PDB file of C-alpha atoms in Angstrom:
ATOM      1  CA  MET A   1       0.000   0.000   0.000  1.00 75.00           C
ATOM      2  CA  ASN A   2       1.560   3.305  -1.086  1.00 84.00           C
ATOM      3  CA  LEU A   3       1.619   6.456   1.022  1.00 85.00           C
ATOM      4  CA  ASN A   4      -1.268   8.107  -0.804  1.00 86.00           C
ATOM      5  CA  THR A   5      -3.517   5.062  -0.352  1.00 90.00           C
ATOM      6  CA  LYS A   6      -2.680   4.987   3.350  1.00 92.00           C
ATOM      7  CA  GLY A   7      -3.622   8.662   3.545  1.00 93.00           C
ATOM      8  CA  ARG A   8      -7.018   8.065   1.969  1.00 94.00           C
ATOM      9  CA  LEU A   9      -7.613   5.124   4.299  1.00 95.00           C
ATOM     10  CA  ALA A  10      -6.803   7.390   7.252  1.00 96.00           C
ATOM     11  CA  GLY A  11      -9.221   9.961   5.812  1.00 96.00           C
ATOM     12  CA  MET A  12     -12.031   7.413   5.613  1.00 96.00           C
ATOM     13  CA  LEU A  13     -11.407   6.280   9.178  1.00 97.00           C
ATOM     14  CA  TYR A  14     -11.241   9.903  10.347  1.00 97.00           C
ATOM     15  CA  LEU A  15     -14.551  10.711   8.631  1.00 97.00           C
ATOM     16  CA  LEU A  16     -16.188   7.709  10.287  1.00 97.00           C
ATOM     17  CA  LEU A  17     -14.787   8.857  13.636  1.00 96.00           C
ATOM     18  CA  VAL A  18     -16.150  12.372  13.138  1.00 95.00           C
ATOM     19  CA  ILE A  19     -19.628  11.189  12.107  1.00 96.00           C
ATOM     20  CA  THR A  20     -20.051   8.614  14.877  1.00 96.00           C
ATOM     21  CA  GLY A  21     -18.529  10.943  17.452  1.00 95.00           C
ATOM     22  CA  ILE A  22     -20.845  13.835  16.621  1.00 95.00           C
ATOM     23  CA  PHE A  23     -23.860  11.526  16.617  1.00 97.00           C
ATOM     24  CA  ASN A  24     -22.998   9.979  19.997  1.00 96.00           C
ATOM     25  CA  LEU A  25     -21.584  12.996  21.830  1.00 95.00           C
ATOM     26  CA  LYS A  26     -23.552  15.894  20.354  1.00 95.00           C
ATOM     27  CA  TYR A  27     -26.710  15.025  18.404  1.00 97.00           C
ATOM     28  CA  VAL A  28     -28.356  12.353  20.552  1.00 97.00           C
ATOM     29  CA  PRO A  29     -27.736  14.025  23.947  1.00 96.00           C
ATOM     30  CA  THR A  30     -29.153  17.279  22.567  1.00 96.00           C
ATOM     31  CA  GLU A  31     -32.250  15.458  21.348  1.00 96.00           C
ATOM     32  CA  LEU A  32     -32.919  13.313  24.419  1.00 96.00           C
ATOM     33  CA  ILE A  33     -31.311  14.685  27.579  1.00 96.00           C
ATOM     34  CA  VAL A  34     -32.699  17.603  29.573  1.00 96.00           C
ATOM     35  CA  TRP A  35     -30.330  17.947  32.507  1.00 94.00           C
ATOM     36  CA  THR A  36     -32.773  20.028  34.523  1.00 93.00           C
ATOM     37  CA  ASP A  37     -35.715  17.646  34.092  1.00 95.00           C
ATOM     38  CA  ALA A  38     -35.309  13.945  34.876  1.00 95.00           C
ATOM     39  CA  ALA A  39     -38.928  13.132  33.993  1.00 95.00           C
ATOM     40  CA  VAL A  40     -38.646  14.609  30.510  1.00 96.00           C
ATOM     41  CA  THR A  41     -35.314  12.845  29.965  1.00 95.00           C
ATOM     42  CA  LEU A  42     -36.814   9.482  30.954  1.00 94.00           C
ATOM     43  CA  ASN A  43     -39.768  10.051  28.640  1.00 95.00           C
ATOM     44  CA  ASN A  44     -37.515  11.094  25.767  1.00 96.00           C
ATOM     45  CA  ILE A  45     -35.288   8.028  26.048  1.00 96.00           C
ATOM     46  CA  SER A  46     -38.269   5.695  26.464  1.00 93.00           C
ATOM     47  CA  SER A  47     -40.079   7.091  23.432  1.00 95.00           C
ATOM     48  CA  SER A  48     -36.896   7.182  21.306  1.00 96.00           C
ATOM     49  CA  GLU A  49     -35.182   4.068  22.581  1.00 95.00           C
ATOM     50  CA  PHE A  50     -33.873   3.075  19.146  1.00 97.00           C
ATOM     51  CA  LEU A  51     -32.187   6.468  18.790  1.00 97.00           C
ATOM     52  CA  TYR A  52     -30.625   6.057  22.223  1.00 97.00           C
ATOM     53  CA  ARG A  53     -29.456   2.519  21.395  1.00 97.00           C
ATOM     54  CA  SER A  54     -28.043   3.799  18.113  1.00 97.00           C
ATOM     55  CA  SER A  55     -25.932   6.316  20.021  1.00 97.00           C
ATOM     56  CA  ILE A  56     -24.422   3.464  22.066  1.00 97.00           C
ATOM     57  CA  VAL A  57     -23.549   1.518  18.916  1.00 97.00           C
ATOM     58  CA  ALA A  58     -22.142   4.663  17.287  1.00 97.00           C
ATOM     59  CA  GLY A  59     -20.095   5.415  20.408  1.00 97.00           C
ATOM     60  CA  ILE A  60     -18.569   1.933  20.552  1.00 97.00           C
ATOM     61  CA  LEU A  61     -17.838   2.051  16.821  1.00 97.00           C
ATOM     62  CA  SER A  62     -16.172   5.456  17.170  1.00 97.00           C
ATOM     63  CA  TYR A  63     -13.818   4.144  19.846  1.00 96.00           C
ATOM     64  CA  VAL A  64     -12.904   1.123  17.732  1.00 96.00           C
ATOM     65  CA  VAL A  65     -12.109   3.483  14.850  1.00 97.00           C
ATOM     66  CA  TYR A  66     -10.154   5.688  17.266  1.00 96.00           C
ATOM     67  CA  LEU A  67      -8.016   2.626  17.988  1.00 95.00           C
ATOM     68  CA  LEU A  68      -7.347   1.953  14.291  1.00 96.00           C
ATOM     69  CA  LEU A  69      -6.835   5.515  13.039  1.00 97.00           C
ATOM     70  CA  PRO A  70      -3.596   6.328  14.916  1.00 96.00           C
ATOM     71  CA  LEU A  71      -2.113   3.000  13.792  1.00 96.00           C
ATOM     72  CA  VAL A  72      -2.654   3.966  10.145  1.00 96.00           C
ATOM     73  CA  LEU A  73      -1.313   7.459  10.857  1.00 97.00           C
ATOM     74  CA  PHE A  74       1.761   5.926  12.505  1.00 97.00           C
ATOM     75  CA  ASP A  75       2.461   4.022   9.308  1.00 95.00           C
ATOM     76  CA  ILE A  76       2.314   7.320   7.404  1.00 95.00           C
ATOM     77  CA  PHE A  77       4.412   9.459   9.757  1.00 95.00           C
ATOM     78  CA  LYS A  78       6.870   6.967  11.269  1.00 94.00           C
ATOM     79  CA  ASP A  79       9.664   8.128   8.948  1.00 93.00           C
ATOM     80  CA  VAL A  80       9.152  11.768   9.941  1.00 94.00           C
ATOM     81  CA  ASN A  81       9.777  11.210  13.640  1.00 96.00           C
ATOM     82  CA  ARG A  82       9.239   7.713  14.979  1.00 96.00           C
ATOM     83  CA  ARG A  83       9.234   8.678  18.654  1.00 96.00           C
ATOM     84  CA  LEU A  84       6.619  11.371  18.175  1.00 97.00           C
ATOM     85  CA  ALA A  85       4.562   9.007  16.030  1.00 97.00           C
ATOM     86  CA  LEU A  86       4.653   6.441  18.841  1.00 97.00           C
ATOM     87  CA  LEU A  87       3.670   9.126  21.355  1.00 97.00           C
ATOM     88  CA  MET A  88       0.730  10.091  19.149  1.00 97.00           C
ATOM     89  CA  VAL A  89      -0.444   6.472  19.073  1.00 97.00           C
ATOM     90  CA  ALA A  90       0.033   6.035  22.832  1.00 97.00           C
ATOM     91  CA  PHE A  91      -2.033   9.114  23.760  1.00 97.00           C
ATOM     92  CA  ALA A  92      -4.859   8.070  21.441  1.00 96.00           C
ATOM     93  CA  VAL A  93      -4.909   4.362  22.243  1.00 96.00           C
ATOM     94  CA  ILE A  94      -4.784   4.798  26.036  1.00 96.00           C
ATOM     95  CA  SER A  95      -8.127   6.617  25.881  1.00 95.00           C
ATOM     96  CA  VAL A  96      -9.943   3.745  24.154  1.00 96.00           C
ATOM     97  CA  PRO A  97     -10.390   1.293  27.079  1.00 96.00           C
ATOM     98  CA  ILE A  98     -11.387   4.194  29.343  1.00 95.00           C
ATOM     99  CA  SER A  99     -13.964   5.364  26.807  1.00 96.00           C
ATOM    100  CA  LEU A 100     -15.343   1.869  26.175  1.00 96.00           C
ATOM    101  CA  PHE A 101     -15.683   1.140  29.884  1.00 96.00           C
ATOM    102  CA  ASN A 102     -17.407   4.492  30.290  1.00 96.00           C
ATOM    103  CA  MET A 103     -20.077   3.384  27.780  1.00 96.00           C
ATOM    104  CA  VAL A 104     -21.327   0.876  30.361  1.00 96.00           C
ATOM    105  CA  ASP A 105     -23.146   3.713  32.142  1.00 96.00           C
ATOM    106  CA  LYS A 106     -25.175   4.397  28.993  1.00 96.00           C
ATOM    107  CA  VAL A 107     -25.940   0.686  28.636  1.00 96.00           C
ATOM    108  CA  ASN A 108     -27.070   0.512  32.278  1.00 95.00           C
ATOM    109  CA  VAL A 109     -29.705   3.138  31.517  1.00 95.00           C
ATOM    110  CA  LEU A 110     -31.382   0.552  29.279  1.00 94.00           C
ATOM    111  CA  THR A 111     -31.482  -1.877  32.196  1.00 93.00           C
ATOM    112  CA  LEU A 112     -33.408   0.674  34.243  1.00 92.00           C
ATOM    113  CA  LEU A 113     -35.865   1.094  31.369  1.00 90.00           C
ATOM    114  CA  SER A 114     -36.462  -2.642  31.079  1.00 87.00           C
ATOM    115  CA  ASP A 115     -39.301  -4.621  32.653  1.00 77.00           C
ATOM    116  CA  ALA A 116     -36.993  -6.626  34.884  1.00 75.00           C
ATOM    117  CA  ASN A 117     -38.735  -7.930  38.020  1.00 78.00           C
ATOM    118  CA  PHE A 118     -36.071  -6.603  40.378  1.00 78.00           C
ATOM    119  CA  LEU A 119     -36.977  -3.045  39.316  1.00 78.00           C
ATOM    120  CA  SER A 120     -40.537  -3.361  40.612  1.00 80.00           C
ATOM    121  CA  THR A 121     -39.502  -2.094  44.038  1.00 81.00           C
ATOM    122  CA  LEU A 122     -38.270   1.194  42.591  1.00 85.00           C
ATOM    123  CA  SER A 123     -40.614   4.125  42.117  1.00 87.00           C
ATOM    124  CA  THR A 124     -40.673   6.133  38.890  1.00 88.00           C
ATOM    125  CA  GLU A 125     -38.893   8.977  40.660  1.00 92.00           C
ATOM    126  CA  GLN A 126     -36.133   6.643  41.850  1.00 93.00           C
ATOM    127  CA  ILE A 127     -35.633   5.303  38.331  1.00 92.00           C
ATOM    128  CA  GLN A 128     -35.473   8.848  37.004  1.00 93.00           C
ATOM    129  CA  THR A 129     -32.824   9.722  39.564  1.00 94.00           C
ATOM    130  CA  GLN A 130     -30.787   6.615  38.779  1.00 95.00           C
ATOM    131  CA  ILE A 131     -30.899   7.359  35.060  1.00 95.00           C
ATOM    132  CA  MET A 132     -29.721  10.930  35.552  1.00 96.00           C
ATOM    133  CA  LEU A 133     -26.895   9.705  37.797  1.00 97.00           C
ATOM    134  CA  LEU A 134     -25.758   7.240  35.130  1.00 97.00           C
ATOM    135  CA  LEU A 135     -25.869   9.879  32.412  1.00 97.00           C
ATOM    136  CA  LYS A 136     -23.945  12.282  34.622  1.00 96.00           C
ATOM    137  CA  SER A 137     -21.428   9.552  35.408  1.00 96.00           C
ATOM    138  CA  TYR A 138     -20.963   8.997  31.664  1.00 97.00           C
ATOM    139  CA  ASN A 139     -20.346  12.722  31.178  1.00 95.00           C
ATOM    140  CA  ASN A 140     -17.827  12.675  34.026  1.00 96.00           C
ATOM    141  CA  GLY A 141     -15.965   9.915  32.221  1.00 96.00           C
ATOM    142  CA  ILE A 142     -15.891  12.032  29.067  1.00 96.00           C
ATOM    143  CA  SER A 143     -14.450  14.898  31.119  1.00 95.00           C
ATOM    144  CA  VAL A 144     -11.592  12.647  32.242  1.00 95.00           C
ATOM    145  CA  VAL A 145     -10.771  11.274  28.798  1.00 96.00           C
ATOM    146  CA  LEU A 146     -10.699  14.778  27.292  1.00 96.00           C
ATOM    147  CA  ILE A 147      -7.064  15.067  28.338  1.00 96.00           C
ATOM    148  CA  PHE A 148      -6.052  12.213  26.015  1.00 97.00           C
ATOM    149  CA  TRP A 149      -8.286  13.453  23.183  1.00 96.00           C
ATOM    150  CA  GLY A 150      -6.255  16.641  23.424  1.00 96.00           C
ATOM    151  CA  LEU A 151      -2.750  15.303  24.023  1.00 97.00           C
ATOM    152  CA  TRP A 152      -2.616  13.125  20.897  1.00 97.00           C
ATOM    153  CA  LEU A 153      -3.296  16.155  18.702  1.00 97.00           C
ATOM    154  CA  PHE A 154       0.013  17.865  19.537  1.00 98.00           C
ATOM    155  CA  PRO A 155       2.394  15.184  18.181  1.00 98.00           C
ATOM    156  CA  PHE A 156      -0.047  14.568  15.326  1.00 98.00           C
ATOM    157  CA  GLY A 157      -0.089  18.257  14.417  1.00 97.00           C
ATOM    158  CA  TYR A 158       3.693  18.535  14.714  1.00 97.00           C
ATOM    159  CA  LEU A 159       4.178  15.536  12.425  1.00 97.00           C
ATOM    160  CA  ILE A 160       1.904  17.129   9.837  1.00 96.00           C
ATOM    161  CA  PHE A 161       3.767  20.440  10.138  1.00 96.00           C
ATOM    162  CA  LYS A 162       7.211  18.839   9.707  1.00 94.00           C
ATOM    163  CA  SER A 163       6.317  16.272   7.059  1.00 92.00           C
ATOM    164  CA  GLY A 164       4.979  18.437   4.231  1.00 89.00           C
ATOM    165  CA  TYR A 165       2.468  15.665   3.492  1.00 92.00           C
ATOM    166  CA  ILE A 166      -0.505  17.849   4.418  1.00 93.00           C
ATOM    167  CA  PRO A 167      -0.853  21.681   4.549  1.00 94.00           C
ATOM    168  CA  LYS A 168       1.100  23.022   7.522  1.00 95.00           C
ATOM    169  CA  ILE A 169      -1.827  25.185   8.686  1.00 97.00           C
ATOM    170  CA  LEU A 170      -3.743  22.019   9.578  1.00 97.00           C
ATOM    171  CA  GLY A 171      -0.830  20.903  11.747  1.00 97.00           C
ATOM    172  CA  VAL A 172      -0.822  24.269  13.509  1.00 97.00           C
ATOM    173  CA  LEU A 173      -4.572  24.054  14.129  1.00 97.00           C
ATOM    174  CA  LEU A 174      -4.206  20.573  15.597  1.00 97.00           C
ATOM    175  CA  MET A 175      -1.438  21.693  17.952  1.00 97.00           C
ATOM    176  CA  LEU A 176      -3.579  24.633  19.071  1.00 97.00           C
ATOM    177  CA  GLY A 177      -6.495  22.227  19.386  1.00 97.00           C
ATOM    178  CA  CYS A 178      -4.484  20.225  21.899  1.00 97.00           C
ATOM    179  CA  PHE A 179      -4.401  23.238  24.214  1.00 96.00           C
ATOM    180  CA  GLY A 180      -8.104  23.825  23.621  1.00 95.00           C
ATOM    181  CA  TYR A 181      -8.908  20.322  24.878  1.00 96.00           C
ATOM    182  CA  LEU A 182      -6.597  20.750  27.849  1.00 96.00           C
ATOM    183  CA  THR A 183      -8.270  24.058  28.683  1.00 95.00           C
ATOM    184  CA  LEU A 184     -11.667  22.365  28.579  1.00 94.00           C
ATOM    185  CA  PHE A 185     -10.360  19.536  30.779  1.00 96.00           C
ATOM    186  CA  LEU A 186      -9.079  21.982  33.406  1.00 95.00           C
ATOM    187  CA  GLN A 187     -12.241  24.093  33.250  1.00 94.00           C
ATOM    188  CA  ARG A 188     -14.511  21.124  33.940  1.00 93.00           C
ATOM    189  CA  PHE A 189     -12.606  20.115  37.066  1.00 94.00           C
ATOM    190  CA  LEU A 190     -11.190  23.361  38.444  1.00 94.00           C
ATOM    191  CA  PHE A 191     -13.650  26.018  37.279  1.00 93.00           C
ATOM    192  CA  PRO A 192     -16.958  24.228  36.559  1.00 91.00           C
ATOM    193  CA  ASP A 193     -18.984  27.427  36.912  1.00 90.00           C
ATOM    194  CA  VAL A 194     -16.970  29.250  34.252  1.00 90.00           C
ATOM    195  CA  GLU A 195     -18.356  29.063  30.731  1.00 88.00           C
ATOM    196  CA  LEU A 196     -15.628  28.944  28.115  1.00 88.00           C
ATOM    197  CA  PRO A 197     -16.047  30.905  24.861  1.00 88.00           C
ATOM    198  CA  GLY A 198     -16.687  28.866  21.739  1.00 82.00           C
ATOM    199  CA  PHE A 199     -13.386  29.801  20.092  1.00 89.00           C
ATOM    200  CA  VAL A 200     -11.501  27.600  22.603  1.00 92.00           C
ATOM    201  CA  SER A 201     -12.600  24.433  20.811  1.00 91.00           C
ATOM    202  CA  MET A 202     -12.557  25.937  17.302  1.00 95.00           C
ATOM    203  CA  PRO A 203      -8.911  25.123  16.361  1.00 95.00           C
ATOM    204  CA  ALA A 204      -9.408  21.429  17.172  1.00 95.00           C
ATOM    205  CA  SER A 205     -12.673  21.273  15.218  1.00 94.00           C
ATOM    206  CA  LEU A 206     -11.217  23.035  12.177  1.00 96.00           C
ATOM    207  CA  GLY A 207      -7.963  21.101  12.351  1.00 96.00           C
ATOM    208  CA  GLU A 208      -9.525  17.662  12.676  1.00 96.00           C
ATOM    209  CA  LEU A 209     -12.252  18.212  10.094  1.00 96.00           C
ATOM    210  CA  GLY A 210      -9.803  19.866   7.707  1.00 96.00           C
ATOM    211  CA  THR A 211      -7.281  17.037   8.093  1.00 96.00           C
ATOM    212  CA  CYS A 212     -10.022  14.456   7.652  1.00 96.00           C
ATOM    213  CA  LEU A 213     -11.273  16.018   4.402  1.00 95.00           C
ATOM    214  CA  TRP A 214      -7.777  16.665   3.047  1.00 96.00           C
ATOM    215  CA  LEU A 215      -6.744  13.048   3.583  1.00 95.00           C
ATOM    216  CA  LEU A 216     -10.000  11.762   2.124  1.00 93.00           C
ATOM    217  CA  ILE A 217      -9.945  13.973  -0.983  1.00 92.00           C
ATOM    218  CA  PHE A 218      -6.259  14.556  -1.694  1.00 91.00           C
ATOM    219  CA  GLY A 219      -4.518  11.817   0.254  1.00 89.00           C
ATOM    220  CA  VAL A 220      -0.859  12.369   1.174  1.00 87.00           C
ATOM    221  CA  LYS A 221       1.720  14.140  -0.964  1.00 76.00           C
ATOM    222  CA  ASP A 222       4.314  11.486  -1.681  1.00 64.00           C
ATOM    223  CA  ARG A 223       7.511  13.421  -1.078  1.00 59.00           C
ATOM    224  CA  SER A 224      10.416  13.173   1.304  1.00 50.00           C
ATOM    225  CA  PRO A 225       9.748  14.685   4.740  1.00 43.00           C
ATOM    226  CA  GLU A 226      11.653  17.754   5.799  1.00 45.00           C
ATOM    227  CA  SER A 227      12.917  16.161   8.966  1.00 41.00           C
ATOM    228  CA  LYS A 228      13.560  12.600  10.018  1.00 45.00           C
ATOM    229  CA  SER A 229      14.484  11.131  13.374  1.00 43.00           C
TER     230      SER A 229
END
């Protein structure tokens, strides 16, 4: 497989990651979860159970893709700087088991919505409370894993910048995106009452989407990297 083909494969995996990630982390929660109203949230999930189940499948798929993507990227960038390429893979891959285990909280919500006999002793209000706790627990897990979602972007962005395979501006955006994720991570734990402006996450969004589309459409420029280690 030549370098350009590997680039397009990485682009396809990246696009799948973006689509499943947005569906699981953004679209479905916006449609179903009302954090200030447990009763409405329970009703929404119950009446749109297939949508909720689809978000679980999409989430698991996204984490599987997130395991494969950095391995393909490593094969592309290993001759630019092998140590940084390994660091990129390590930061990305370490987040996968954490993220998959975190999905169990979303699955447990389905158990509370089932007709299992052992749930008959719980009132509707208690089930609502348990569901909100599980959803909040899932969000807490996402807050933890944010640090790895950010850290892998810095070596990735630097490799893009040094390689000449992809426009350097995308590498710069990814490196800035790393600090955006880290800022969000620190805000959630140290300053939860502070609302961050939208531009904090913009470099990561632009960098990842831009890199995804560039790889998918143009692949990788097959030329010697500027720097090797």
